mmCIF file of C-alpha atoms in Angstrom:
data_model
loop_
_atom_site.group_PDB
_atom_site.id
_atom_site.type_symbol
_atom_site.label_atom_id
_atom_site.label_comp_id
_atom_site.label_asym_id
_atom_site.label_seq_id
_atom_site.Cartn_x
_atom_site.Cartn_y
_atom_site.Cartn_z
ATOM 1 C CA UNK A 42 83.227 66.273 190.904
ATOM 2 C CA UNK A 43 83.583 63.848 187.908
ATOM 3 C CA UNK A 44 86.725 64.634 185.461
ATOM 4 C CA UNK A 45 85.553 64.274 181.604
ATOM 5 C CA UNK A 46 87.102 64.113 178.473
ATOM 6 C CA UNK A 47 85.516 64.708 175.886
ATOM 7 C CA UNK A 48 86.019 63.148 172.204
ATOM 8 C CA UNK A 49 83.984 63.688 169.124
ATOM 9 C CA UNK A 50 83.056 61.148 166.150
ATOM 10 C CA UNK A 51 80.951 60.769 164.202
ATOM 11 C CA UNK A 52 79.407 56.995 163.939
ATOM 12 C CA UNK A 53 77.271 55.181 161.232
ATOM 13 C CA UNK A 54 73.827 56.602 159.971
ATOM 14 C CA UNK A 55 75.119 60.426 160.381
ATOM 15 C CA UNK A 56 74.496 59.896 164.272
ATOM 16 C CA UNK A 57 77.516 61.421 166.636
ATOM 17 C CA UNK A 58 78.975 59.695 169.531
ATOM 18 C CA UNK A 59 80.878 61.448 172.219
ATOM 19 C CA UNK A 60 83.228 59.591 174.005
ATOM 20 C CA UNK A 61 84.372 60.790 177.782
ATOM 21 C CA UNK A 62 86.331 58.964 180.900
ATOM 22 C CA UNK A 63 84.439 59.170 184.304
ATOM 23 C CA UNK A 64 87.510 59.110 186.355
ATOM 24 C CA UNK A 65 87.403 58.134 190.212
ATOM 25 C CA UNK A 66 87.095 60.895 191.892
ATOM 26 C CA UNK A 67 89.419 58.909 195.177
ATOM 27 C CA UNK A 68 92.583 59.883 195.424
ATOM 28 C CA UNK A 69 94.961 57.139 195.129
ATOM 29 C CA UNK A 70 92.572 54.857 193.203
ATOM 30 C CA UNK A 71 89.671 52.518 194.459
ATOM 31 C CA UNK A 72 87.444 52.568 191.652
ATOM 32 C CA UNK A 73 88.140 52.097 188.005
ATOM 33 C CA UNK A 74 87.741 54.544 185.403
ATOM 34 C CA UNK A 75 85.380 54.050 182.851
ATOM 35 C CA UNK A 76 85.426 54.906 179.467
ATOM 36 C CA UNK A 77 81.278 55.939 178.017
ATOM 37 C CA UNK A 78 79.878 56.637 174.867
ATOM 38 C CA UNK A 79 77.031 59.324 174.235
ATOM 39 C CA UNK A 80 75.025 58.995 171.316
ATOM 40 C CA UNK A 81 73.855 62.919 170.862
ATOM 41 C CA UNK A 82 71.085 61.455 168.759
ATOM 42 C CA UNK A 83 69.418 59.373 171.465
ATOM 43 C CA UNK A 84 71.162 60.380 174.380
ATOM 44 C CA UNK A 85 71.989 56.830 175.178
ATOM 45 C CA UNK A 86 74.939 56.113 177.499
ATOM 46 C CA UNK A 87 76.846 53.229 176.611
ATOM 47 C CA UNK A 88 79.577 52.028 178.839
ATOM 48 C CA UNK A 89 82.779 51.161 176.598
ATOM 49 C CA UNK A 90 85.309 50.156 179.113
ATOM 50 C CA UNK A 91 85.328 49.790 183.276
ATOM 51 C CA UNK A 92 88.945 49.045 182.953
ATOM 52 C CA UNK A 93 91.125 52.225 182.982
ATOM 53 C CA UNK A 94 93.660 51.993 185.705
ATOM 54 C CA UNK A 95 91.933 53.960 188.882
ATOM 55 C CA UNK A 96 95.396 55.205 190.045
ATOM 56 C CA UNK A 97 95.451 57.566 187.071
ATOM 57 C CA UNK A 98 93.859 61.001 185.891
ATOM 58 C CA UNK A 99 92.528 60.807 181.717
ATOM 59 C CA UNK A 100 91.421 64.863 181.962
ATOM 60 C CA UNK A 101 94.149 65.852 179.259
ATOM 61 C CA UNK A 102 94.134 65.134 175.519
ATOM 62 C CA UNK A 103 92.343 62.208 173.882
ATOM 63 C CA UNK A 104 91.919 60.919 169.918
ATOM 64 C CA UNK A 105 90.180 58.152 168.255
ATOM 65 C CA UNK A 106 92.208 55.952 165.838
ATOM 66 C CA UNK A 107 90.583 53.252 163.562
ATOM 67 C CA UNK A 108 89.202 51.509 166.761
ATOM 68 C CA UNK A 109 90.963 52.479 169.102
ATOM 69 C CA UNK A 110 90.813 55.292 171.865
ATOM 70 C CA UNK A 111 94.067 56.767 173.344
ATOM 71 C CA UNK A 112 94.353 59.176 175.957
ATOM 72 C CA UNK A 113 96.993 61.167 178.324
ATOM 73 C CA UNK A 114 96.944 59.314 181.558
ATOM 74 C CA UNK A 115 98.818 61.012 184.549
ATOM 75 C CA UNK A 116 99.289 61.049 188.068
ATOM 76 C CA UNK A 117 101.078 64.380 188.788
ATOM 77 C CA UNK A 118 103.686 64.320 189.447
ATOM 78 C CA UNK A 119 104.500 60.950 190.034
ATOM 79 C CA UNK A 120 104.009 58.895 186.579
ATOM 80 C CA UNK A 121 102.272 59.902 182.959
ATOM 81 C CA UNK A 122 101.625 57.320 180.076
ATOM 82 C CA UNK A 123 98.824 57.018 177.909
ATOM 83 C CA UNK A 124 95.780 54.698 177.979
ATOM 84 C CA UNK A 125 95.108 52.762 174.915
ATOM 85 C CA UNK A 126 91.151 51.536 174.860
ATOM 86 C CA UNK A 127 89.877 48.784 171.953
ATOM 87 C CA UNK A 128 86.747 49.795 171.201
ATOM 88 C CA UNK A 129 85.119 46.599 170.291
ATOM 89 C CA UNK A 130 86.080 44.642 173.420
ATOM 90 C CA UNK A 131 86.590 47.606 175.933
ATOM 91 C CA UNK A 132 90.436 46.138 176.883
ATOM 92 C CA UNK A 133 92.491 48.748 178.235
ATOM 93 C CA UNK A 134 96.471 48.849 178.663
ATOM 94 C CA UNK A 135 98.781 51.830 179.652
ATOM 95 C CA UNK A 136 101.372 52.797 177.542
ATOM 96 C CA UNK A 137 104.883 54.040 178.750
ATOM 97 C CA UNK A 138 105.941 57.635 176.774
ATOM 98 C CA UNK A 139 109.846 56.974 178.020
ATOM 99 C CA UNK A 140 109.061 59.481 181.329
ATOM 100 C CA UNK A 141 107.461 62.740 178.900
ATOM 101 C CA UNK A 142 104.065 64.113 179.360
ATOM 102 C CA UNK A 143 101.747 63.986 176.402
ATOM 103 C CA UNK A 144 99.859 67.778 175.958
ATOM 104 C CA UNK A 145 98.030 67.214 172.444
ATOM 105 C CA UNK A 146 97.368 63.989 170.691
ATOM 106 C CA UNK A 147 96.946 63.290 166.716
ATOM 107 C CA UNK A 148 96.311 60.252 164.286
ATOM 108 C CA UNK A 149 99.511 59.766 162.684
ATOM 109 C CA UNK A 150 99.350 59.094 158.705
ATOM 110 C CA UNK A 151 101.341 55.984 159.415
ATOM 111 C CA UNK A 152 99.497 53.191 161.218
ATOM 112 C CA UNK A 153 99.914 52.336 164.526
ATOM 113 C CA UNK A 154 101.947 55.649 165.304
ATOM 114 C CA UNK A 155 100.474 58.525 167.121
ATOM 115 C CA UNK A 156 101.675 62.246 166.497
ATOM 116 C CA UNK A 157 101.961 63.888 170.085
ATOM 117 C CA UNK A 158 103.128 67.075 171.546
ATOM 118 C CA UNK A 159 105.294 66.119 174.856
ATOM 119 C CA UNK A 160 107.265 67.737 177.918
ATOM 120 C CA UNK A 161 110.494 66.457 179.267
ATOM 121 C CA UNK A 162 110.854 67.875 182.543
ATOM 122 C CA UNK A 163 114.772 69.083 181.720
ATOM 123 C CA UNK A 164 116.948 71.864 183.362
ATOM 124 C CA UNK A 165 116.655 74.784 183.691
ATOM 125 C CA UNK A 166 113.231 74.522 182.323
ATOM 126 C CA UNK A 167 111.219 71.967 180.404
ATOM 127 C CA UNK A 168 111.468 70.810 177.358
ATOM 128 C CA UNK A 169 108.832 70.753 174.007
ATOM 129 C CA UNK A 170 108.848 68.607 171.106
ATOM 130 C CA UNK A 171 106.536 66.975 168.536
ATOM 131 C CA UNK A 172 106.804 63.728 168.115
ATOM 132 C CA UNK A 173 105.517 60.713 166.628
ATOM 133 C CA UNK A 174 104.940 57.973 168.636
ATOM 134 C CA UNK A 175 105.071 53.893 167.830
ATOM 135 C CA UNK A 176 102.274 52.224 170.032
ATOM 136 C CA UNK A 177 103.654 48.784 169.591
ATOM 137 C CA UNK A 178 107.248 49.319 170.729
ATOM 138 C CA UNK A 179 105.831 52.393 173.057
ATOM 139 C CA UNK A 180 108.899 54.844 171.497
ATOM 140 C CA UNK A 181 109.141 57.769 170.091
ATOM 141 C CA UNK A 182 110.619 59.762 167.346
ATOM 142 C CA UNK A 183 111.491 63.421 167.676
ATOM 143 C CA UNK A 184 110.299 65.736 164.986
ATOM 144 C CA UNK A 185 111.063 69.208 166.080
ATOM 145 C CA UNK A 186 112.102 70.184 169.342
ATOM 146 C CA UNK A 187 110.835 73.873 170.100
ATOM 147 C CA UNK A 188 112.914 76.849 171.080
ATOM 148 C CA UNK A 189 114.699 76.135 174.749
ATOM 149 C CA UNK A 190 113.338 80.270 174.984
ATOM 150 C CA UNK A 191 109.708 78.364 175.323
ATOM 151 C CA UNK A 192 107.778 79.243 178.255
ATOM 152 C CA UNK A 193 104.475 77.349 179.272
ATOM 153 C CA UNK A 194 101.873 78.588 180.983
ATOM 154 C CA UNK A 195 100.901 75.341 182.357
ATOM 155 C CA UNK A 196 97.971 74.516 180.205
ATOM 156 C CA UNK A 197 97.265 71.351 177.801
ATOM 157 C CA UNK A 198 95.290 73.705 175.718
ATOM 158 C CA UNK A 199 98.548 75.475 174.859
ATOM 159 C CA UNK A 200 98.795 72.887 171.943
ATOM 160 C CA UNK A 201 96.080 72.050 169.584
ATOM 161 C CA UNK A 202 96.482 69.558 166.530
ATOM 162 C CA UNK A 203 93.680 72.122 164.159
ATOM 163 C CA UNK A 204 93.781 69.593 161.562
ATOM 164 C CA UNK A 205 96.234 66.935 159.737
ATOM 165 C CA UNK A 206 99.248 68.037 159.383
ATOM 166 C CA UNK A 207 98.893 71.210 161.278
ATOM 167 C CA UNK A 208 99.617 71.763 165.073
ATOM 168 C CA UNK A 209 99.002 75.013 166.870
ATOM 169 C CA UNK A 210 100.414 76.518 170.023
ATOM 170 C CA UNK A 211 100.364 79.629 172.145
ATOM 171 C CA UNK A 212 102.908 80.601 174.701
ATOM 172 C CA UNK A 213 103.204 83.552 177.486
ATOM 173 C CA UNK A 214 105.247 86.290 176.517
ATOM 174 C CA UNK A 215 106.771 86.415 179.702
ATOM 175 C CA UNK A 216 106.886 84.872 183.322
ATOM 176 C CA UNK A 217 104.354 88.038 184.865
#
């Protein structure tokens, strides 16, 4: 089964694009990922990029900035990054997130930052904080750790960035 990812936009003329990553479906790699473009008004497919890294998994959180298309790239529970994509030429690069996994991604107000929700696998159980994120030296700057009382359920939809400024999250009361 194909692994999408789904991203909303809207382009020029009122049309809307969605964006989403056919992953390879190996294990392990083989085939490259591809980043593709849907145009809901003609149903065109457009292929944007054939050059995400086939060793990783883009199935978790994704945003467009200006023109360029970032998304969570893993490979449980070995390595986790994110995948920057230029639009206009379809170049891709992975981007280190110093060893955290990246839940929700926002447009930061400053450029070339990234705001980000992110996991530090820490003792005796993970870490959450918000954080913005500097693409060009790939570091990041923590804005508010939560509780250490936190507990995850173990989805990315746990976190959800509803609108600038404004992230939302739900946790389990308990570990039932």
């Amino acid at each position: 089964a194909e692994k999408l990812e789904l991203v909303e936009r809207p382009v020029a003329g009122g049309a809307k694009t969605l964006l989403f990553v056919n992953d390879s479906n190996i294990v392990g790699g083989g085939h490259l990922s591809e980043l593709l473009s849907l145009d809901l008004a003609t149903n065109a497919i457009k292929k944007i990029s054939t050059k995400l890294p086939d060793t990783m998994d883009y199935v978790s959180a994704s945003v467009v900035c200006g023109s360029k298309f970032f998304a969570v790239a893993t490979l449980a529970p070995v390595a986790e990054g994110l995948v920057m994509v230029d639009l206009p030429t379809g170049n891709a690069r992975l981007l280190q997130t110093e060893g955290n996994l990246a839940h929700a991604l926002a447009c930061s107000p400053s450029a070339g930052k990234l705001t980000m929700v992110v996991s530090a696998f820490t003792a005796p159980r993970t870490t959450f904080s918000l954080r913005e994120y500097d693409v060009a030296s790939q570091t990041t700057k923590v804005l508010y750790t939560f509780p250490s009382a936190t507990l995850w359920g173990g989805w990315d939809s746990t976190f959800s960035f509803a609108k600038a400024g404004e992230l939302w999250a739900t946790f389990p009361l308990g570990n039932d």
